[in-house]
Amino acid sequence: MPAQPKGFNYDESKVPAYILPDPLTAEDGSPIDTVEKWETKRRPEILSLFETHVYGRRPAVPLDQKSVVTEESSDALGGKAHRKQVTLLFEGGSQPYGLRLLIYLPKGSSTPAPLFLGYNFNGNHSIHSDRNIHLSPSWMRKNSNGNREHRATSASRGASSYRWPVEKIIAKGYGIATAYYGDVEPDHAEGWKRGIRSFYTKDERGDPLEIEDWSAISVWAWGLSRIADYLESDPLINASQVALLGHSRLGKTALWAGANDPRFSIVISNNSGCGGAALSRRAFGETVKRINANFPHWFCRQFSTYDDNESALPVDQHQLIALMAPRPTYIASAVEDKWADPKGEFLSAKNASPVYSLYGLQGVQASVQPGPNTPVGDFIGYHIRDGKHDVTLYDWEQYLEFADRHFARH
Ligand code: GTR
């Protein structure tokens, strides 16, 4: 797909006039001026609006979740890391279902490691050339990067390693955990038939849950919470310092996971765009209509009623970011990633900031979008870097710095 598909608006002067829904005015019109009112009234309202209109609901927690360590070595990456491969088995459905987790932890630390967690696009073996990583047996979306007939081959080992500076992360004292999002549900319109969505017919409240009541993004986000369950059980990991990161569609997923699960103590959205950090009402680059047409499985059925009708949405994406408060969150854009609407991503971060102010914290103070490679913000970080839609070393350097600051590791 070209970076800027034709037939969409990339002209700032053609952005429609819009009014954003106010995170600090309740649905009944009353002002939200205390943390207590935010947490007990407005936050649950906004979360429920996103659930109903955008991402859909979530299923009951599985009846039984087991973790099986399938491989472990305390002499990984030339002796610098401890590697663990763990399969999470969910037994609440008609048959056990496995999600494979790869973890590297810094060696020689006397305390449990803080950790970055992120889904990968091409299987765990794609993030590093370490040949001990199990080759994913799962269905792969693309037949590129060493995948053939939608399966990984050994040629795909390390294919995405430039996006995962594992050694640098370890050297800074962080662990890294990753899983292939397609283990939870294959990323195509019929993927639910082979994924977790086919197993669970009830939501968290025990009410019936149809396939269209939730969505691929919602089930991927749910999978991240199940990984958080595991991280809490592993004594080598500091589960109170987990920074969740996602790129693009997985950035949308990370934000929705962070909104639902406070155990993600930092949430990072890298180039997440439409349905992620970008304001839907701007209809700049990718639009609600286009994303629903191209990816009908990503959002719940109700979201498509806002095709060409964004102003009728009862929420916009700044309110999703506000759901992270008071946890630190980071929104990143790229100059050439116009499809994802970098300015709309910045404005979301900016317009989420009043909720952080309720807590006495600063979100993004800058009133205009900063220039390239100039990070801004305190509890909401933001940067736009040079280059295209991707995860680069520059992005990681900012996330490591942000985590150091908020986890008080300076
Ligand atoms: C694009 C989609 C974007 C973004 C991206 C990705 O095709 O239009 O919303 O999610 O895919 O995830 O790589």
Short mmCIF file of C-alpha atoms in Angstrom, two decimals, residues 85-309:
data_model
loop_
_atom_site.label_atom_id
_atom_site.label_comp_id
_atom_site.label_asym_id
_atom_site.label_seq_id
_atom_site.Cartn_x
_atom_site.Cartn_y
_atom_site.Cartn_z
CA GLN A 85 9.54 -18.98 25.98
CA VAL A 86 6.18 -19.54 27.58
CA THR A 87 2.89 -20.75 26.13
CA LEU A 88 -0.29 -19.41 27.71
CA LEU A 89 -3.11 -21.92 27.44
CA PHE A 90 -6.71 -20.79 27.76
CA GLU A 91 -9.05 -23.59 28.62
CA GLY A 92 -12.34 -21.72 28.90
CA GLY A 93 -13.33 -22.50 25.31
CA SER A 94 -14.12 -25.75 23.59
CA GLN A 95 -10.42 -26.62 23.28
CA PRO A 96 -7.19 -25.25 24.76
CA TYR A 97 -5.79 -22.31 22.83
CA GLY A 98 -2.17 -21.23 22.94
CA LEU A 99 -0.48 -17.82 22.91
CA ARG A 100 3.31 -17.98 22.68
CA LEU A 101 5.33 -15.47 24.62
CA LEU A 102 9.04 -14.69 24.19
CA ILE A 103 10.82 -12.94 27.03
CA TYR A 104 14.37 -11.62 27.38
CA LEU A 105 15.49 -10.31 30.74
CA PRO A 106 18.72 -8.57 31.66
CA LYS A 107 21.07 -10.87 33.50
CA GLY A 108 22.74 -10.16 36.77
CA SER A 109 20.02 -7.96 38.23
CA SER A 110 19.19 -8.60 41.87
CA THR A 111 15.68 -7.15 41.52
CA PRO A 112 12.77 -8.13 39.22
CA ALA A 113 13.10 -6.42 35.84
CA PRO A 114 10.85 -3.64 34.53
CA LEU A 115 9.75 -4.59 31.07
CA PHE A 116 8.55 -3.44 27.67
CA LEU A 117 5.72 -5.53 26.24
CA GLY A 118 4.59 -5.41 22.64
CA TYR A 119 2.93 -7.61 20.08
CA ASN A 120 4.86 -8.37 16.90
CA PHE A 121 3.53 -8.64 13.33
CA ASN A 122 5.44 -11.70 12.06
CA GLY A 123 6.00 -14.15 14.89
CA ASN A 124 8.44 -14.08 17.81
CA HIS A 125 11.24 -15.47 15.66
CA SER A 126 11.05 -12.34 13.47
CA ILE A 127 12.18 -9.95 16.22
CA HIS A 128 15.71 -11.32 16.58
CA SER A 129 18.04 -13.65 14.69
CA ASP A 130 18.54 -15.76 17.86
CA ARG A 131 18.03 -19.26 16.42
CA ASN A 132 16.73 -20.62 19.70
CA ILE A 133 13.47 -18.71 19.25
CA HIS A 134 10.76 -21.15 18.21
CA LEU A 135 9.57 -20.58 14.65
CA SER A 136 5.91 -19.59 14.80
CA PRO A 137 3.54 -22.28 13.47
CA SER A 138 0.70 -19.72 13.12
CA TRP A 139 -0.98 -18.27 10.03
CA MET A 140 0.89 -15.20 8.76
CA ARG A 141 -0.88 -12.35 6.99
CA LYS A 142 1.82 -11.49 4.47
CA ASN A 143 3.80 -13.73 2.16
CA SER A 144 6.80 -11.43 2.39
CA ASN A 145 9.76 -11.30 4.79
CA GLY A 146 10.44 -15.01 4.44
CA ASN A 147 6.83 -16.19 4.89
CA ARG A 148 5.49 -18.61 2.32
CA GLU A 149 1.89 -19.71 1.82
CA HIS A 150 1.00 -17.75 4.96
CA ARG A 151 3.47 -19.71 7.11
CA ALA A 152 6.81 -18.66 8.51
CA THR A 153 9.98 -20.23 7.13
CA SER A 154 13.43 -19.99 8.65
CA ALA A 155 14.13 -17.20 6.16
CA SER A 156 11.86 -14.99 8.28
CA ARG A 157 14.10 -15.28 11.34
CA GLY A 158 15.10 -11.78 12.42
CA ALA A 159 13.15 -10.17 9.54
CA SER A 160 11.80 -7.43 11.85
CA SER A 161 14.82 -7.22 14.14
CA TYR A 162 15.53 -3.62 13.11
CA ARG A 163 12.32 -2.72 14.96
CA TRP A 164 13.37 -4.51 18.15
CA PRO A 165 16.70 -3.28 19.57
CA VAL A 166 16.72 -6.09 22.13
CA GLU A 167 20.36 -5.71 23.19
CA LYS A 168 19.93 -1.96 23.78
CA ILE A 169 16.77 -2.51 25.83
CA ILE A 170 18.49 -5.18 27.93
CA ALA A 171 21.57 -2.99 28.41
CA LYS A 172 19.31 -0.28 29.87
CA GLY A 173 18.07 -2.76 32.48
CA TYR A 174 14.70 -3.56 30.93
CA GLY A 175 13.26 -6.87 29.92
CA ILE A 176 11.29 -7.30 26.75
CA ALA A 177 8.29 -9.54 26.18
CA THR A 178 6.58 -10.11 22.87
CA ALA A 179 3.95 -12.33 21.29
CA TYR A 180 2.52 -12.70 17.79
CA TYR A 181 -0.89 -10.98 17.70
CA GLY A 182 -2.14 -13.56 15.17
CA ASP A 183 -1.90 -16.21 17.90
CA VAL A 184 -4.92 -14.56 19.50
CA GLU A 185 -6.84 -14.06 16.27
CA PRO A 186 -5.57 -14.21 12.68
CA ASP A 187 -5.80 -10.75 11.12
CA HIS A 188 -8.40 -11.15 8.40
CA ALA A 189 -12.15 -10.85 8.17
CA GLU A 190 -12.77 -14.54 8.87
CA GLY A 191 -9.97 -14.80 11.40
CA TRP A 192 -12.38 -14.94 14.33
CA LYS A 193 -13.34 -18.48 13.29
CA ARG A 194 -9.88 -19.67 14.27
CA GLY A 195 -9.25 -17.36 17.20
CA ILE A 196 -10.30 -16.63 20.73
CA ARG A 197 -13.46 -14.86 19.53
CA SER A 198 -14.94 -18.18 18.49
CA PHE A 199 -14.54 -19.61 22.00
CA TYR A 200 -16.23 -17.09 24.22
CA THR A 201 -19.92 -16.42 23.93
CA LYS A 202 -20.35 -14.40 27.13
CA ASP A 203 -18.94 -11.02 28.16
CA GLU A 204 -17.39 -10.02 31.48
CA ARG A 205 -20.87 -9.56 32.96
CA GLY A 206 -22.05 -12.96 31.74
CA ASP A 207 -24.22 -11.44 28.97
CA PRO A 208 -24.32 -13.04 25.50
CA LEU A 209 -21.53 -11.86 23.21
CA GLU A 210 -21.93 -12.08 19.43
CA ILE A 211 -18.91 -11.90 17.11
CA GLU A 212 -19.82 -8.37 15.94
CA ASP A 213 -20.28 -7.14 19.52
CA TRP A 214 -16.54 -7.23 19.87
CA SER A 215 -13.70 -6.99 17.42
CA ALA A 216 -10.24 -8.14 16.48
CA ILE A 217 -8.70 -5.10 18.22
CA SER A 218 -10.71 -5.89 21.30
CA VAL A 219 -9.61 -9.53 21.39
CA TRP A 220 -5.98 -8.64 20.72
CA ALA A 221 -6.21 -6.16 23.62
CA TRP A 222 -7.75 -8.87 25.77
CA GLY A 223 -4.77 -11.10 24.90
CA LEU A 224 -2.43 -8.43 26.26
CA SER A 225 -4.30 -8.56 29.56
CA ARG A 226 -3.80 -12.30 29.67
CA ILE A 227 -0.09 -11.70 29.14
CA ALA A 228 -0.23 -9.24 32.05
CA ASP A 229 -1.73 -12.08 34.14
CA TYR A 230 1.32 -14.16 33.34
CA LEU A 231 3.79 -11.33 33.99
CA GLU A 232 2.31 -10.91 37.47
CA SER A 233 3.06 -14.55 38.18
CA ASP A 234 6.72 -14.46 37.13
CA PRO A 235 9.03 -13.50 40.02
CA LEU A 236 11.76 -12.40 37.60
CA ILE A 237 9.53 -9.58 36.33
CA ASN A 238 8.49 -6.33 38.00
CA ALA A 239 4.84 -6.42 36.96
CA SER A 240 4.25 -2.95 38.40
CA GLN A 241 6.59 -1.50 35.76
CA VAL A 242 5.29 -2.79 32.45
CA ALA A 243 5.42 -0.39 29.50
CA LEU A 244 3.06 -1.53 26.76
CA LEU A 245 4.02 -0.54 23.23
CA GLY A 246 2.33 -1.02 19.88
CA HIS A 247 2.90 0.13 16.33
CA SER A 248 0.16 1.00 13.84
CA ARG A 249 -2.80 -1.41 14.20
CA LEU A 250 -1.00 -2.76 17.26
CA GLY A 251 -0.74 0.82 18.54
CA LYS A 252 -4.53 1.06 18.33
CA THR A 253 -4.60 -2.24 20.22
CA ALA A 254 -2.15 -1.01 22.86
CA LEU A 255 -4.29 2.05 23.58
CA TRP A 256 -7.46 0.01 23.93
CA ALA A 257 -5.63 -2.53 26.13
CA GLY A 258 -4.24 0.28 28.30
CA ALA A 259 -7.70 1.85 28.63
CA ASN A 260 -9.09 -1.44 29.93
CA ASP A 261 -6.25 -2.65 32.07
CA PRO A 262 -4.50 -0.39 34.60
CA ARG A 263 -1.69 -2.93 35.01
CA PHE A 264 -0.02 -1.40 31.95
CA SER A 265 1.79 1.35 33.79
CA ILE A 266 3.01 3.14 30.66
CA VAL A 267 1.19 2.95 27.32
CA ILE A 268 2.96 3.83 24.07
CA SER A 269 1.25 4.35 20.73
CA ASN A 270 3.63 4.39 17.76
CA ASN A 271 2.08 5.74 14.52
CA SER A 272 -1.34 4.34 15.47
CA GLY A 273 -3.42 6.68 13.26
CA CYS A 274 -7.12 6.25 12.55
CA GLY A 275 -8.90 4.30 15.28
CA GLY A 276 -5.77 4.81 17.42
CA ALA A 277 -4.40 8.17 18.52
CA ALA A 278 -5.63 10.27 15.57
CA LEU A 279 -8.82 12.31 15.93
CA SER A 280 -11.54 10.70 13.81
CA ARG A 281 -13.33 14.02 13.24
CA ARG A 282 -10.43 15.45 11.24
CA ALA A 283 -10.90 12.79 8.53
CA PHE A 284 -7.31 13.52 7.46
CA GLY A 285 -5.61 10.63 5.65
CA GLU A 286 -7.30 7.38 6.62
CA THR A 287 -11.00 7.83 7.45
CA VAL A 288 -13.48 5.83 9.50
CA LYS A 289 -15.20 4.72 6.29
CA ARG A 290 -11.99 3.54 4.69
CA ILE A 291 -10.76 1.65 7.75
CA ASN A 292 -14.10 -0.12 8.18
CA ALA A 293 -14.16 -1.06 4.51
CA ASN A 294 -10.60 -2.35 4.44
CA PHE A 295 -10.56 -3.99 7.85
CA PRO A 296 -14.17 -4.91 8.65
CA HIS A 297 -13.05 -7.13 11.52
CA TRP A 298 -11.00 -4.56 13.45
CA PHE A 299 -13.88 -2.65 15.08
CA CYS A 300 -17.33 -3.56 16.35
CA ARG A 301 -20.34 -3.38 14.03
CA GLN A 302 -21.56 -0.07 15.45
CA PHE A 303 -18.38 1.76 14.35
CA SER A 304 -19.37 1.49 10.68
CA THR A 305 -22.45 3.63 11.35
CA TYR A 306 -19.98 6.55 11.58
CA ASP A 307 -18.64 6.09 8.04
CA ASP A 308 -18.67 9.60 6.51
CA ASN A 309 -20.39 10.69 9.71
#
